[in-house]
Amino acid sequence: MKRKLTAAIGIAGLMVSIAACGGSSEKAGGSGENKLTVWLTVDAQNNWPQLVKDADAALKKKHPGVKITHEYYGWPDKNTKLDAVLATDKVPDVVEMGNTEMLGYMVKGAFAEVDPSKFDHSDGWLDGLKASVTYDGKTYGVPYYAGGRVANWRKDIAAASGIKDTPKSYSELLSDLDKIQKKQGSGFNAWYQPTRDWYAGMSFVYDAGGAIAKEQGGTWKGTLSSPESLKGLGEFKKVIDAYMHGDKTKDESDRYIVYGQGKSAMIFAAAWEGATSADPKNDKTGKLKDNAVNFVMPGPSGKNMPVFLGGSDLAIPVKSGAQDLAAEWINDFAGAKGQKGLMAKGNLPNDKADLETQKKDPATAVPAIAAESNWFVPMAPGWGQVEKAQVLQTMLQNIGTGKQSVEAAAKTADAAIDKVINNK
Amino acid sequence: MSAAETTTAEVPPARPSPPPDSGASSGRPEGPRRVSAGARPGAARGASAVPWALLAPCLLVLVLVLGYPLVRLVTLSFQEFGQSQLWGFKPAEPAGFDNFSKVLGDGEFWAVVLRTVIFAAGSVIVTMVLGMLVALVLQRVSPWVKTLVNIALVASWGMPVIVATTIYKWMFDSDYGILNYLLSKLPGVDLIGHNWFASGPQGLAVIMLLVVWGAVPFVVITLTAGLTQVPKELEEAARLDGAGSWGVFRNVTVPVLKPILVMLTTLSVIWDMGVFPQVFVMRGGHPEAEFQLLTTYSYDRAFQVNDYGGGSAIALLTVVLLLGVVAVYMRQMLRIGDVEESA
């Protein structure tokens, strides 16, 4: 009997080793010398695929035979995937990071240091973006583009209510929206403002002089329940209550699609969203094409609304086997030539010189001027966790749906922020 | 419970049957299972090591496939394990019971436990009652209707859970959902623009509906099979003794079906405690606090906040809780069975 048992175990062992063989032969499939895996977000895939192709072509010209693989990810689950992959040997060679996401990864040493002198415009990178790729005096990424935020409304709908020009002040804006809302009825969004869109919500907070969190003596604390922050959140709630009649549990990811459906008169969004809504693919009524106009968002404080200066950086994971090749591709993609293409799509460039030109050109002036008044997330070690735990989104949703009072929601959010914001 | 899960679970039904056989061996009513029960001792008598030898490869694979993750889960839950450890930049530090005491000391965890238990209990009860009703109705309808219903059941069973969830999401959409539109056609009801997911209990009720919808087919099909095994003579005898439909159902049908019912309920408890994609997809990948069940909560801890140790601790506690629920339930059902059979 014993012999049979041993035989059985032997067979089992054989099976296991065969399985193991299959695994190891696959391992060579990861990025090696002549292979490049590039992770970008779907923004590039949907809005500027040509730039990706151009960068590939440029790199292939210099390095014939190089194989470039592209993978595209949505913002919400990108980092979960990245976290898992960084633990293996099959890491991507280039990865797009939101500028608010960089810090947590730099602190832990996930990205390779890069030499700024190898990249176009590196001496003129926008301050906000430059700060987001710098940790401990070293550079761990390359600014890709910045995203300004602007208001965009429908000229035709405004005109139907007797409004000729885009509003110059906040009170003008509100009175225009009131007219539009009255004219179009309650099923219509005079301002389609997704409740969970924290970039807009926090603009109100910073406009009122508040902040998400502040540092004191080396530790960070949430300050959403400060009187100033509460004032901004209260104003946000007023806007939602008055003009937003859609689903109050949604975020901003499909805003350009909803806007394209024609039942909204205005959005306050990333600069490219207005143009993308007017794209025939999304413009379901055909009316946005000639009627959607950008304007600088006025803030309740009387100044221009401070906008979130978002943006993306490109980083090279420290475990990548093709770091030099990756750096070259990044410069082909986000360098001088790439910036022109990105600007044509309504983005802000990654460098100051281009931004100045953009401000002077009437076609691109609105987002460039709007970006002058801006805010950025707290540069706290645990900020990434605050974002991942969707603390601000939950707070805004609870405020918007009326589940919690502004004060209670802000207090809950502060507590949630305090829990993780100092974590390294 | 998902359609996918139910399909793979088609095998287990055979397994739970031996215990009731051996457990309540005396005075059992004559049942078809007798045959298999009688065949077993003969096979076992032959040789003791050969079956083990034959099983060994399979067991080894099982140990590797199921055992490794389990061991990893347990070790993780006793470690401080975050991103740096995941990426290999820092060694994992032993944390003793820190993860557990942190989780157990958190009021939120207990709220999640309570919510999960209520959610699972509700889903199981509704599934079983609905499943039983449909199975009983199926016995009385014409073969035509029976076939049609069976096709519908298999179709809904076969639908991938993500697809089903997305369709439910559309149906319950606050702006464009067909449900709000239809309900508003009723006199005195105005649900246009009503958001089902603005409140946790309402949203979870919708999700429960989805879970039940996915779970009922399996229960119906299994119970239909079980019902064909209820001896007609016993039912007739009960009727002659003056029992009504309810009496026949209670005193004849249920006792005969008991092993199947125990098995189905236990499986349902396990599945419904482990509901994940329905909640996750329905809430767009970010379930609000009020929607967190143990599964999503553990995922949140591990992958949103990158506390893999804490997430593992929650997962492990879920397993322990599940074992507790299932064990208590099984024991109770078996005990009831004993009492009724000896009476």
Coordinates of C-alpha atoms in Angstrom, one line a residue, chain A residues 1 5 8 12 16 80 83 86-87 105 108-110 196 246-249 261 318-319 385 388 390 397 403, chain B residues 49-50 53 57 60 64 83-84 86-87 89 174-176 195 198 283 286 288 290 299 303-306 308:
Chain A
M1 CA 0.0 0.0 0.0
L5 CA 0.8 6.1 -1.8
A8 CA 0.4 8.9 -6.0
A12 CA 0.9 14.8 -7.8
V16 CA 2.8 20.5 -9.6
T80 CA -5.4 49.5 -6.8
D83 CA -0.3 48.6 -6.0
L86 CA 4.4 47.0 -8.1
A87 CA 4.7 44.0 -5.8
Y105 CA 4.4 56.7 -3.8
K108 CA 7.7 54.8 -0.1
G109 CA 10.3 54.8 -2.8
A110 CA 8.1 53.2 -5.6
R196 CA -19.4 64.0 -5.4
G246 CA -30.0 64.9 -11.5
D247 CA -28.8 61.9 -9.5
K248 CA -27.1 63.3 -6.3
T249 CA -25.0 60.3 -5.7
Q261 CA -27.4 64.9 -23.6
V318 CA 11.8 51.7 -9.6
K319 CA 11.5 48.1 -10.6
Q385 CA -5.3 57.6 1.6
K388 CA -8.7 56.7 -1.9
Q390 CA -13.3 59.1 -0.8
Q397 CA -22.8 63.5 -1.2
K403 CA -28.6 63.2 4.7
Chain B
A49 CA -4.9 3.2 2.1
V50 CA -5.8 2.9 -1.5
A53 CA -3.5 7.2 -2.3
P57 CA -3.0 14.3 -5.8
L60 CA -2.3 18.1 -2.5
L64 CA -1.9 24.3 -2.4
Q83 CA 2.3 49.3 0.7
S84 CA 6.0 49.4 1.6
L86 CA 3.8 44.8 -0.3
W87 CA 6.4 46.2 -2.7
F89 CA 10.9 47.8 0.4
S174 CA -33.0 58.0 -10.4
D175 CA -33.1 60.0 -13.6
Y176 CA -33.8 57.5 -16.3
N195 CA -32.8 58.2 -5.7
A198 CA -29.4 58.0 -1.3
R283 CA -22.1 51.7 -5.9
H286 CA -17.0 53.2 -3.8
E288 CA -20.7 54.6 1.0
E290 CA -24.0 52.8 4.9
Y299 CA -11.7 45.2 0.7
F303 CA -7.0 48.1 -0.8
Q304 CA -8.4 51.6 -0.3
V305 CA -6.4 52.5 2.7
N306 CA -3.6 50.0 1.9
Y308 CA -3.5 44.8 4.1

